[in-house]
Amino acid sequence: MKRVTIFLIILFVGCFAVDRVGGIVMQYIHHHSNSMTAYKYRYLFNECHEDMVLFGTSRCQAHYVPQIIEDSINMSVYNGGVDGSNSIYSHFAVFNLLLKTHKPKCVLLEIMPADIRNTNDNFDAIAFLGPYYGENEQVDSLFRLAGLDWKYKLSHLYRYNSKSISDIGGLTMHYNTESRKGYIGREHPIIYPDYLSPNDEEAVPVDTAKILCLNQFHEICKKEKVELICAISPIHTIDSLPECRIIKNWAKSRGIILFDYHCYHPISHKKQYFCDQMHMNSTGSELYSKIIASDLRRRVK
Amino acid sequence: MIFNSISFLIFYLVVLFLYWTIPQRYRNLLLLVASYCFYMSSTPIYTGLLTLTTISTWLAALRIETSKGLGRKVYLWVALLLNIGILFTFKYYDFTYSLFADAVSVFGLTLPHHELGWILPVGISFYTFQSIGYIIDVYRKDFKAEKSLFLYALFISFFPQLVAGPIERSSNLLPQFCKKKKFCFEDFRYGFIIMLWGFFLKLCLADRCGIYVDTIYNNLEYHNGGSYLLASILFYFQIYGDFCGYSLIAIGCAKMLGFNMMQNFKRPFFATSISEFWRRWHISLSSWMRDYIYIPLGGSRCVKLKTMRNLLITMFVSGLWHGASLTYVVWGVLHGLAICMEKLFNVQKTAGRNIILRSIRTAMTFIIVTFIWIFFRADTMQDAITVITGIFYNIGIPFRHVTLYVGIAAALIVVISFESVQEKGISFSVTTSERKKTVLAGIFCISIICYILLFGVLNGDQFIYFQF
């Protein structure tokens, strides 16, 4: 028993030491990595100075061309959409971390149906922000809600788990989005059906916690005097999605401007503008960006 | 409660600590209580089925031992029919009924919907086969019936192997419950290492491959043959990492408690024929099938045609055991056909020492097994056909996910390096001191734990074989 106790103590101490040293190494790697996500977060949290910042998932990243919008509204624009950040919790966390160093004049939040649905992966995208644990109380409260708090306290290596490989790989690549200001267009269409079938899936229940998070997002914008505008960019669909109607009602009840293009027929019904059901290709994005830019020109103060 | 969860780790640590601190006479009771608690954490209501299987087979074995002539057969068949009947009802009734309804509809008749829709009890295939193996062993007089219901119940419900094997033999595991156990540090160290290795296979290899495989197989209409091919290859690694990982965690857990369970996997990637593959893959099931189905049918001690019939029946049952679906049956039958072809053309079971021949045979076996796995993974026969035709007629650039490729490649390099060393039979020399072995074990464990923390897929996905 004595030997096993010594073995376990040495194991524990060894793991603790490697974990802490590994955490320091990964922190350096994360802050010097040029992977898509690390680069974007680094820019948003340290260097962002644009007047308008866009938040959202890969749909935001691929659908909004900042140069087109800038030319229209005479404001600098940065596309802060992050691939894989599939929930409002992630956008909320990124926004709070951004506010530590920069207060934009206007924020455009690209909302998608999953942002209000109760799904199994509600908190998966929060893990991308593990490296920023302990830097902001609002963000840490999300980690507590996701049940990640104690894991990040216990292990420094675990904070980097979700993006470890891309962060390490990012040391060898230079993913330059400076010229594109955060926009990453999708150039290559993927094989998808030739036909569009009506949406016969039952609407998944709305997650009230996500609605509360949306409300909090709005409250923080009001408190920081940041104008909040919401948008739903085109989805390759025939029918209007019930979740989008719920988002519309929510925006109306809060007095928030919402541009709902999810079932905009000139784009939504045309497969030449899409590379899959949820993402437009660069042709579609440029067309949509012109449309949203003219809307923003009329509405942004 | 799945193995790769915090709740299981806490549960196991408590059981381990109590086991080695309480007096010897209470240890089996602790294990039995812990095993039933473990089972009840998933579907409490089905604990009754586990108890029914345990009591019925225990009673049947006692009766078989004390009876003579026809009486022995009667008790055997009653127990077999009862337990196979329970398995059939929960696992195969709906499938059989729908097959029957489809057959009848050819004649213009429509049967009413009478599917049961019952959830499959976790581990039912495993513990049913384990108990069937026991009563057959008693019937054949290979093993004496266990007089203690308590010990027999522990044998059937022993938590490391209850829900996904290995399917233990009574001659191996039962006697171990009667032996006095003294704590052995070397066993504890070895068990800890293989348990960690099991977690590595599951969290770093299987679950990472699973991300790609699920993306492709769950969205076939959006992908081309190149993606299908890559996903099918990765599925082989996924199911190996998943199932071997589970088995190693189970074996490691048991080892730390002082029990030796049977090896369930023996580096199947190095198999040089399908026959050899089945001596290296899910060994507990393949040996069970051999001893309780193949050999009673006549095995290979008859004319070639009958041998092939016996092989096909055995592999048919093996496929059916995995699930109530045509895809699993086809999977099993294809393996049977492949083994039959090997027998027909007298393909040597092993390729000897010729390295080039071994390499070619290993590659061919890998390709054939990967191809047959398509049926195992596909949800329907239509999907399987879509994948196969896509690979041959619509090959293209696979769906790219660079970080996933890197993660999988890194894990594969570690796994294949480690298993190559084992395949060559390289191990610590007898002269290596215990202190050195402990230091190396410590370095290995720390490396694996930190690798899992940094690169493991830690969102708690279930093991594939839990669904059987």
PDB file of N, CA and C in Angstrom, chain A residues 1-5 7-8 10-16 18-19 22 26 124 150-151 155 157-168 173 190-193 195 275-277, chain B residues 6 17 20-21 183 185-186 188-189 192-193 196 208 221-224 394 399 402-404 406-408 434 438 441-443 445-446 449-459:
ATOM      1  N   MET A   1       0.843  -1.216   0.000  1.00  0.00           N
ATOM      2  CA  MET A   1       0.000   0.000   0.000  1.00  0.00           C
ATOM      3  C   MET A   1       0.873   1.258   0.000  1.00  0.00           C
ATOM      4  N   LYS A   2       2.041   1.112   0.662  1.00  0.00           N
ATOM      5  CA  LYS A   2       2.946   2.267   0.761  1.00  0.00           C
ATOM      6  C   LYS A   2       3.445   2.615  -0.640  1.00  0.00           C
ATOM      7  N   ARG A   3       3.773   1.549  -1.392  1.00  0.00           N
ATOM      8  CA  ARG A   3       4.305   1.784  -2.737  1.00  0.00           C
ATOM      9  C   ARG A   3       3.263   2.434  -3.627  1.00  0.00           C
ATOM     10  N   VAL A   4       2.011   2.001  -3.507  1.00  0.00           N
ATOM     11  CA  VAL A   4       0.979   2.570  -4.386  1.00  0.00           C
ATOM     12  C   VAL A   4       0.716   4.012  -4.004  1.00  0.00           C
ATOM     13  N   THR A   5       0.789   4.318  -2.716  1.00  0.00           N
ATOM     14  CA  THR A   5       0.589   5.695  -2.271  1.00  0.00           C
ATOM     15  C   THR A   5       1.689   6.591  -2.829  1.00  0.00           C
ATOM     16  N   PHE A   7       3.504   5.981  -5.475  1.00  0.00           N
ATOM     17  CA  PHE A   7       3.306   6.010  -6.925  1.00  0.00           C
ATOM     18  C   PHE A   7       2.245   7.037  -7.287  1.00  0.00           C
ATOM     19  N   LEU A   8       1.115   7.019  -6.576  1.00  0.00           N
ATOM     20  CA  LEU A   8       0.022   7.946  -6.881  1.00  0.00           C
ATOM     21  C   LEU A   8       0.407   9.396  -6.574  1.00  0.00           C
ATOM     22  N   ILE A  10       3.449  10.660  -6.657  1.00  0.00           N
ATOM     23  CA  ILE A  10       4.390  11.095  -7.702  1.00  0.00           C
ATOM     24  C   ILE A  10       3.635  11.357  -8.997  1.00  0.00           C
ATOM     25  N   LEU A  11       2.675  10.507  -9.285  1.00  0.00           N
ATOM     26  CA  LEU A  11       1.857  10.673 -10.497  1.00  0.00           C
ATOM     27  C   LEU A  11       1.112  12.002 -10.446  1.00  0.00           C
ATOM     28  N   PHE A  12       0.485  12.269  -9.308  1.00  0.00           N
ATOM     29  CA  PHE A  12      -0.295  13.488  -9.151  1.00  0.00           C
ATOM     30  C   PHE A  12       0.597  14.719  -9.280  1.00  0.00           C
ATOM     31  N   VAL A  13       1.732  14.692  -8.581  1.00  0.00           N
ATOM     32  CA  VAL A  13       2.650  15.834  -8.625  1.00  0.00           C
ATOM     33  C   VAL A  13       3.204  16.019 -10.044  1.00  0.00           C
ATOM     34  N   GLY A  14       3.544  14.884 -10.673  1.00  0.00           N
ATOM     35  CA  GLY A  14       4.060  14.952 -12.046  1.00  0.00           C
ATOM     36  C   GLY A  14       3.034  15.534 -13.006  1.00  0.00           C
ATOM     37  N   CYS A  15       1.777  15.068 -12.883  1.00  0.00           N
ATOM     38  CA  CYS A  15       0.717  15.578 -13.758  1.00  0.00           C
ATOM     39  C   CYS A  15       0.490  17.060 -13.507  1.00  0.00           C
ATOM     40  N   PHE A  16       0.501  17.444 -12.248  1.00  0.00           N
ATOM     41  CA  PHE A  16       0.293  18.848 -11.891  1.00  0.00           C
ATOM     42  C   PHE A  16       1.383  19.718 -12.512  1.00  0.00           C
ATOM     43  N   VAL A  18       3.459  19.018 -15.081  1.00  0.00           N
ATOM     44  CA  VAL A  18       3.394  19.035 -16.552  1.00  0.00           C
ATOM     45  C   VAL A  18       2.200  19.869 -17.006  1.00  0.00           C
ATOM     46  N   ASP A  19       1.108  19.769 -16.279  1.00  0.00           N
ATOM     47  CA  ASP A  19      -0.090  20.528 -16.636  1.00  0.00           C
ATOM     48  C   ASP A  19       0.161  22.044 -16.548  1.00  0.00           C
ATOM     49  N   GLY A  22       2.792  22.941 -19.192  1.00  0.00           N
ATOM     50  CA  GLY A  22       2.121  22.810 -20.486  1.00  0.00           C
ATOM     51  C   GLY A  22       1.148  23.953 -20.721  1.00  0.00           C
ATOM     52  N   MET A  26       1.222  26.411 -23.840  1.00  0.00           N
ATOM     53  CA  MET A  26       0.046  26.551 -24.713  1.00  0.00           C
ATOM     54  C   MET A  26      -0.450  27.993 -24.746  1.00  0.00           C
ATOM     55  N   ASP A 124     -20.773  23.865 -26.342  1.00  0.00           N
ATOM     56  CA  ASP A 124     -19.527  23.389 -26.964  1.00  0.00           C
ATOM     57  C   ASP A 124     -18.621  24.537 -27.374  1.00  0.00           C
ATOM     58  N   TRP A 150     -14.879  24.303 -12.966  1.00  0.00           N
ATOM     59  CA  TRP A 150     -13.961  23.535 -12.106  1.00  0.00           C
ATOM     60  C   TRP A 150     -12.901  22.825 -12.940  1.00  0.00           C
ATOM     61  N   LYS A 151     -13.253  22.457 -14.167  1.00  0.00           N
ATOM     62  CA  LYS A 151     -12.266  21.783 -15.038  1.00  0.00           C
ATOM     63  C   LYS A 151     -11.149  22.752 -15.407  1.00  0.00           C
ATOM     64  N   SER A 155      -7.261  22.117 -14.382  1.00  0.00           N
ATOM     65  CA  SER A 155      -6.257  21.832 -15.406  1.00  0.00           C
ATOM     66  C   SER A 155      -6.043  23.021 -16.337  1.00  0.00           C
ATOM     67  N   LEU A 157      -3.955  22.787 -18.928  1.00  0.00           N
ATOM     68  CA  LEU A 157      -3.866  22.217 -20.279  1.00  0.00           C
ATOM     69  C   LEU A 157      -5.247  22.087 -20.901  1.00  0.00           C
ATOM     70  N   TYR A 158      -6.220  21.695 -20.077  1.00  0.00           N
ATOM     71  CA  TYR A 158      -7.566  21.446 -20.578  1.00  0.00           C
ATOM     72  C   TYR A 158      -8.186  22.697 -21.185  1.00  0.00           C
ATOM     73  N   ARG A 159      -7.755  23.869 -20.718  1.00  0.00           N
ATOM     74  CA  ARG A 159      -8.318  25.124 -21.268  1.00  0.00           C
ATOM     75  C   ARG A 159      -8.062  25.242 -22.767  1.00  0.00           C
ATOM     76  N   TYR A 160      -6.989  24.574 -23.225  1.00  0.00           N
ATOM     77  CA  TYR A 160      -6.617  24.691 -24.636  1.00  0.00           C
ATOM     78  C   TYR A 160      -7.086  23.496 -25.453  1.00  0.00           C
ATOM     79  N   ASN A 161      -7.853  22.600 -24.829  1.00  0.00           N
ATOM     80  CA  ASN A 161      -8.231  21.343 -25.475  1.00  0.00           C
ATOM     81  C   ASN A 161      -8.980  21.546 -26.785  1.00  0.00           C
ATOM     82  N   SER A 162      -9.948  22.464 -26.819  1.00  0.00           N
ATOM     83  CA  SER A 162     -10.837  22.531 -27.978  1.00  0.00           C
ATOM     84  C   SER A 162     -10.113  22.975 -29.253  1.00  0.00           C
ATOM     85  N   LYS A 163      -9.051  23.756 -29.107  1.00  0.00           N
ATOM     86  CA  LYS A 163      -8.375  24.258 -30.312  1.00  0.00           C
ATOM     87  C   LYS A 163      -6.871  23.966 -30.294  1.00  0.00           C
ATOM     88  N   SER A 164      -6.469  22.967 -29.536  1.00  0.00           N
ATOM     89  CA  SER A 164      -5.036  22.717 -29.352  1.00  0.00           C
ATOM     90  C   SER A 164      -4.324  22.438 -30.676  1.00  0.00           C
ATOM     91  N   ILE A 165      -4.936  21.577 -31.495  1.00  0.00           N
ATOM     92  CA  ILE A 165      -4.254  21.185 -32.733  1.00  0.00           C
ATOM     93  C   ILE A 165      -4.190  22.366 -33.697  1.00  0.00           C
ATOM     94  N   SER A 166      -5.286  23.097 -33.840  1.00  0.00           N
ATOM     95  CA  SER A 166      -5.257  24.223 -34.784  1.00  0.00           C
ATOM     96  C   SER A 166      -4.332  25.322 -34.271  1.00  0.00           C
ATOM     97  N   ASP A 167      -4.231  25.501 -32.948  1.00  0.00           N
ATOM     98  CA  ASP A 167      -3.314  26.513 -32.402  1.00  0.00           C
ATOM     99  C   ASP A 167      -1.863  26.139 -32.707  1.00  0.00           C
ATOM    100  N   ILE A 168      -1.537  24.864 -32.506  1.00  0.00           N
ATOM    101  CA  ILE A 168      -0.155  24.432 -32.780  1.00  0.00           C
ATOM    102  C   ILE A 168       0.126  24.532 -34.272  1.00  0.00           C
ATOM    103  N   MET A 173       1.583  28.383 -40.005  1.00  0.00           N
ATOM    104  CA  MET A 173       0.891  28.998 -41.135  1.00  0.00           C
ATOM    105  C   MET A 173       0.630  30.462 -40.821  1.00  0.00           C
ATOM    106  N   ILE A 190     -19.773  22.477 -52.238  1.00  0.00           N
ATOM    107  CA  ILE A 190     -19.773  21.072 -51.860  1.00  0.00           C
ATOM    108  C   ILE A 190     -20.966  20.404 -52.550  1.00  0.00           C
ATOM    109  N   ILE A 191     -20.880  19.116 -52.816  1.00  0.00           N
ATOM    110  CA  ILE A 191     -22.003  18.397 -53.437  1.00  0.00           C
ATOM    111  C   ILE A 191     -23.200  18.462 -52.505  1.00  0.00           C
ATOM    112  N   TYR A 192     -24.336  18.841 -53.025  1.00  0.00           N
ATOM    113  CA  TYR A 192     -25.536  18.817 -52.214  1.00  0.00           C
ATOM    114  C   TYR A 192     -26.718  18.532 -53.127  1.00  0.00           C
ATOM    115  N   PRO A 193     -27.874  18.198 -52.578  1.00  0.00           N
ATOM    116  CA  PRO A 193     -28.963  17.766 -53.460  1.00  0.00           C
ATOM    117  C   PRO A 193     -29.352  18.831 -54.480  1.00  0.00           C
ATOM    118  N   TYR A 195     -32.316  19.311 -55.401  1.00  0.00           N
ATOM    119  CA  TYR A 195     -33.653  19.813 -55.107  1.00  0.00           C
ATOM    120  C   TYR A 195     -33.706  20.322 -53.679  1.00  0.00           C
ATOM    121  N   CYS A 275     -23.111  27.114 -50.934  1.00  0.00           N
ATOM    122  CA  CYS A 275     -22.228  25.946 -50.993  1.00  0.00           C
ATOM    123  C   CYS A 275     -22.755  24.826 -50.103  1.00  0.00           C
ATOM    124  N   ASP A 276     -23.683  25.129 -49.206  1.00  0.00           N
ATOM    125  CA  ASP A 276     -24.461  24.128 -48.495  1.00  0.00           C
ATOM    126  C   ASP A 276     -25.697  24.843 -47.961  1.00  0.00           C
ATOM    127  N   GLN A 277     -26.533  24.145 -47.255  1.00  0.00           N
ATOM    128  CA  GLN A 277     -27.816  24.744 -46.894  1.00  0.00           C
ATOM    129  C   GLN A 277     -27.666  25.996 -46.045  1.00  0.00           C
TER     130      GLN A 277
ATOM    131  N   ILE B   6     -16.940  11.480 -15.448  1.00  0.00           N
ATOM    132  CA  ILE B   6     -16.418  11.797 -14.117  1.00  0.00           C
ATOM    133  C   ILE B   6     -17.109  10.933 -13.073  1.00  0.00           C
ATOM    134  N   PHE B  17     -10.968   1.897  -3.367  1.00  0.00           N
ATOM    135  CA  PHE B  17     -10.462   2.219  -2.026  1.00  0.00           C
ATOM    136  C   PHE B  17     -11.108   1.313  -0.980  1.00  0.00           C
ATOM    137  N   TRP B  20      -9.942  -2.530  -1.030  1.00  0.00           N
ATOM    138  CA  TRP B  20      -8.656  -2.892  -0.445  1.00  0.00           C
ATOM    139  C   TRP B  20      -8.512  -2.487   1.027  1.00  0.00           C
ATOM    140  N   THR B  21      -9.525  -1.835   1.560  1.00  0.00           N
ATOM    141  CA  THR B  21      -9.431  -1.461   2.977  1.00  0.00           C
ATOM    142  C   THR B  21     -10.371  -2.277   3.867  1.00  0.00           C
ATOM    143  N   PHE B 183      -3.182  -7.489  -1.907  1.00  0.00           N
ATOM    144  CA  PHE B 183      -2.835  -6.362  -2.782  1.00  0.00           C
ATOM    145  C   PHE B 183      -1.447  -6.566  -3.371  1.00  0.00           C
ATOM    146  N   PHE B 185       1.225  -4.591  -5.882  1.00  0.00           N
ATOM    147  CA  PHE B 185       1.516  -3.308  -6.520  1.00  0.00           C
ATOM    148  C   PHE B 185       1.730  -3.458  -8.018  1.00  0.00           C
ATOM    149  N   GLU B 186       2.389  -4.556  -8.425  1.00  0.00           N
ATOM    150  CA  GLU B 186       2.667  -4.758  -9.857  1.00  0.00           C
ATOM    151  C   GLU B 186       1.363  -4.903 -10.634  1.00  0.00           C
ATOM    152  N   PHE B 188      -1.518  -3.682  -9.694  1.00  0.00           N
ATOM    153  CA  PHE B 188      -2.162  -2.361  -9.665  1.00  0.00           C
ATOM    154  C   PHE B 188      -1.552  -1.463 -10.726  1.00  0.00           C
ATOM    155  N   ARG B 189      -0.223  -1.467 -10.804  1.00  0.00           N
ATOM    156  CA  ARG B 189       0.474  -0.616 -11.784  1.00  0.00           C
ATOM    157  C   ARG B 189       0.094  -1.022 -13.198  1.00  0.00           C
ATOM    158  N   PHE B 192      -3.484  -0.090 -14.004  1.00  0.00           N
ATOM    159  CA  PHE B 192      -3.607   1.356 -14.195  1.00  0.00           C
ATOM    160  C   PHE B 192      -3.132   1.744 -15.590  1.00  0.00           C
ATOM    161  N   ILE B 193      -2.024   1.150 -16.012  1.00  0.00           N
ATOM    162  CA  ILE B 193      -1.467   1.471 -17.334  1.00  0.00           C
ATOM    163  C   ILE B 193      -2.437   1.058 -18.439  1.00  0.00           C
ATOM    164  N   LEU B 196      -5.440   3.330 -18.578  1.00  0.00           N
ATOM    165  CA  LEU B 196      -5.107   4.614 -19.211  1.00  0.00           C
ATOM    166  C   LEU B 196      -4.987   4.462 -20.720  1.00  0.00           C
ATOM    167  N   ARG B 208     -12.038  10.951 -32.039  1.00  0.00           N
ATOM    168  CA  ARG B 208     -11.593  11.906 -33.068  1.00  0.00           C
ATOM    169  C   ARG B 208     -11.946  11.385 -34.457  1.00  0.00           C
ATOM    170  N   GLU B 221     -25.660  12.489 -48.629  1.00  0.00           N
ATOM    171  CA  GLU B 221     -26.040  13.178 -49.864  1.00  0.00           C
ATOM    172  C   GLU B 221     -25.165  14.401 -50.134  1.00  0.00           C
ATOM    173  N   TYR B 222     -24.412  14.867 -49.121  1.00  0.00           N
ATOM    174  CA  TYR B 222     -23.586  16.057 -49.309  1.00  0.00           C
ATOM    175  C   TYR B 222     -22.137  15.728 -49.653  1.00  0.00           C
ATOM    176  N   HIS B 223     -21.802  14.428 -49.754  1.00  0.00           N
ATOM    177  CA  HIS B 223     -20.393  14.068 -49.928  1.00  0.00           C
ATOM    178  C   HIS B 223     -20.177  13.124 -51.082  1.00  0.00           C
ATOM    179  N   ASN B 224     -18.881  13.002 -51.490  1.00  0.00           N
ATOM    180  CA  ASN B 224     -18.557  12.170 -52.633  1.00  0.00           C
ATOM    181  C   ASN B 224     -17.863  10.877 -52.196  1.00  0.00           C
ATOM    182  N   ASN B 394     -17.865   7.516 -57.969  1.00  0.00           N
ATOM    183  CA  ASN B 394     -17.916   8.966 -57.737  1.00  0.00           C
ATOM    184  C   ASN B 394     -16.764   9.406 -56.844  1.00  0.00           C
ATOM    185  N   PHE B 399     -13.768  15.316 -48.187  1.00  0.00           N
ATOM    186  CA  PHE B 399     -14.076  16.473 -47.362  1.00  0.00           C
ATOM    187  C   PHE B 399     -12.865  16.778 -46.481  1.00  0.00           C
ATOM    188  N   VAL B 402      -8.437  19.672 -41.893  1.00  0.00           N
ATOM    189  CA  VAL B 402      -6.994  19.487 -41.657  1.00  0.00           C
ATOM    190  C   VAL B 402      -6.665  19.193 -40.197  1.00  0.00           C
ATOM    191  N   THR B 403      -7.266  19.955 -39.280  1.00  0.00           N
ATOM    192  CA  THR B 403      -6.925  19.749 -37.861  1.00  0.00           C
ATOM    193  C   THR B 403      -7.358  18.357 -37.416  1.00  0.00           C
ATOM    194  N   LEU B 404      -8.471  17.885 -37.951  1.00  0.00           N
ATOM    195  CA  LEU B 404      -8.934  16.541 -37.602  1.00  0.00           C
ATOM    196  C   LEU B 404      -7.940  15.502 -38.119  1.00  0.00           C
ATOM    197  N   VAL B 406      -4.807  15.875 -38.628  1.00  0.00           N
ATOM    198  CA  VAL B 406      -3.574  15.932 -37.822  1.00  0.00           C
ATOM    199  C   VAL B 406      -3.771  15.207 -36.503  1.00  0.00           C
ATOM    200  N   GLY B 407      -4.916  15.459 -35.850  1.00  0.00           N
ATOM    201  CA  GLY B 407      -5.209  14.811 -34.573  1.00  0.00           C
ATOM    202  C   GLY B 407      -5.267  13.297 -34.706  1.00  0.00           C
ATOM    203  N   ILE B 408      -5.925  12.842 -35.774  1.00  0.00           N
ATOM    204  CA  ILE B 408      -6.051  11.388 -35.990  1.00  0.00           C
ATOM    205  C   ILE B 408      -4.687  10.794 -36.303  1.00  0.00           C
ATOM    206  N   GLU B 434      12.467  -3.282 -10.630  1.00  0.00           N
ATOM    207  CA  GLU B 434      11.105  -2.838 -10.347  1.00  0.00           C
ATOM    208  C   GLU B 434      11.037  -1.319 -10.261  1.00  0.00           C
ATOM    209  N   THR B 438       8.743   1.090 -12.503  1.00  0.00           N
ATOM    210  CA  THR B 438       7.794   2.040 -11.911  1.00  0.00           C
ATOM    211  C   THR B 438       8.030   3.443 -12.447  1.00  0.00           C
ATOM    212  N   ALA B 441       6.773   3.520 -15.938  1.00  0.00           N
ATOM    213  CA  ALA B 441       5.308   3.498 -15.886  1.00  0.00           C
ATOM    214  C   ALA B 441       4.779   4.886 -15.524  1.00  0.00           C
ATOM    215  N   GLY B 442       5.440   5.538 -14.584  1.00  0.00           N
ATOM    216  CA  GLY B 442       5.023   6.883 -14.178  1.00  0.00           C
ATOM    217  C   GLY B 442       5.133   7.879 -15.326  1.00  0.00           C
ATOM    218  N   ILE B 443       6.241   7.816 -16.044  1.00  0.00           N
ATOM    219  CA  ILE B 443       6.433   8.739 -17.184  1.00  0.00           C
ATOM    220  C   ILE B 443       5.366   8.478 -18.238  1.00  0.00           C
ATOM    221  N   CYS B 445       2.365   7.156 -17.810  1.00  0.00           N
ATOM    222  CA  CYS B 445       1.037   7.581 -17.329  1.00  0.00           C
ATOM    223  C   CYS B 445       0.890   9.098 -17.384  1.00  0.00           C
ATOM    224  N   ILE B 446       1.918   9.819 -16.961  1.00  0.00           N
ATOM    225  CA  ILE B 446       1.848  11.293 -16.979  1.00  0.00           C
ATOM    226  C   ILE B 446       1.703  11.776 -18.422  1.00  0.00           C
ATOM    227  N   ILE B 449      -1.897  10.997 -19.672  1.00  0.00           N
ATOM    228  CA  ILE B 449      -2.906  11.857 -19.035  1.00  0.00           C
ATOM    229  C   ILE B 449      -2.850  13.260 -19.634  1.00  0.00           C
ATOM    230  N   CYS B 450      -1.643  13.795 -19.805  1.00  0.00           N
ATOM    231  CA  CYS B 450      -1.520  15.159 -20.348  1.00  0.00           C
ATOM    232  C   CYS B 450      -1.915  15.189 -21.831  1.00  0.00           C
ATOM    233  N   TYR B 451      -1.600  14.130 -22.555  1.00  0.00           N
ATOM    234  CA  TYR B 451      -2.013  14.065 -23.958  1.00  0.00           C
ATOM    235  C   TYR B 451      -3.543  14.071 -24.041  1.00  0.00           C
ATOM    236  N   ILE B 452      -4.184  13.292 -23.175  1.00  0.00           N
ATOM    237  CA  ILE B 452      -5.651  13.233 -23.173  1.00  0.00           C
ATOM    238  C   ILE B 452      -6.237  14.596 -22.812  1.00  0.00           C
ATOM    239  N   LEU B 453      -5.656  15.272 -21.813  1.00  0.00           N
ATOM    240  CA  LEU B 453      -6.175  16.583 -21.404  1.00  0.00           C
ATOM    241  C   LEU B 453      -6.078  17.596 -22.536  1.00  0.00           C
ATOM    242  N   LEU B 454      -4.985  17.500 -23.322  1.00  0.00           N
ATOM    243  CA  LEU B 454      -4.764  18.511 -24.365  1.00  0.00           C
ATOM    244  C   LEU B 454      -5.429  18.150 -25.684  1.00  0.00           C
ATOM    245  N   PHE B 455      -5.413  16.863 -26.045  1.00  0.00           N
ATOM    246  CA  PHE B 455      -5.882  16.474 -27.369  1.00  0.00           C
ATOM    247  C   PHE B 455      -7.092  15.537 -27.366  1.00  0.00           C
ATOM    248  N   GLY B 456      -7.513  15.061 -26.199  1.00  0.00           N
ATOM    249  CA  GLY B 456      -8.627  14.121 -26.158  1.00  0.00           C
ATOM    250  C   GLY B 456      -9.958  14.782 -26.465  1.00  0.00           C
ATOM    251  N   VAL B 457     -10.892  14.004 -26.991  1.00  0.00           N
ATOM    252  CA  VAL B 457     -12.253  14.490 -27.228  1.00  0.00           C
ATOM    253  C   VAL B 457     -13.026  14.176 -25.958  1.00  0.00           C
ATOM    254  N   LEU B 458     -13.285  15.182 -25.156  1.00  0.00           N
ATOM    255  CA  LEU B 458     -13.734  14.947 -23.786  1.00  0.00           C
ATOM    256  C   LEU B 458     -15.199  15.313 -23.558  1.00  0.00           C
ATOM    257  N   ASN B 459     -16.025  15.168 -24.583  1.00  0.00           N
ATOM    258  CA  ASN B 459     -17.425  15.524 -24.389  1.00  0.00           C
ATOM    259  C   ASN B 459     -18.289  14.333 -24.008  1.00  0.00           C
TER     260      ASN B 459
END
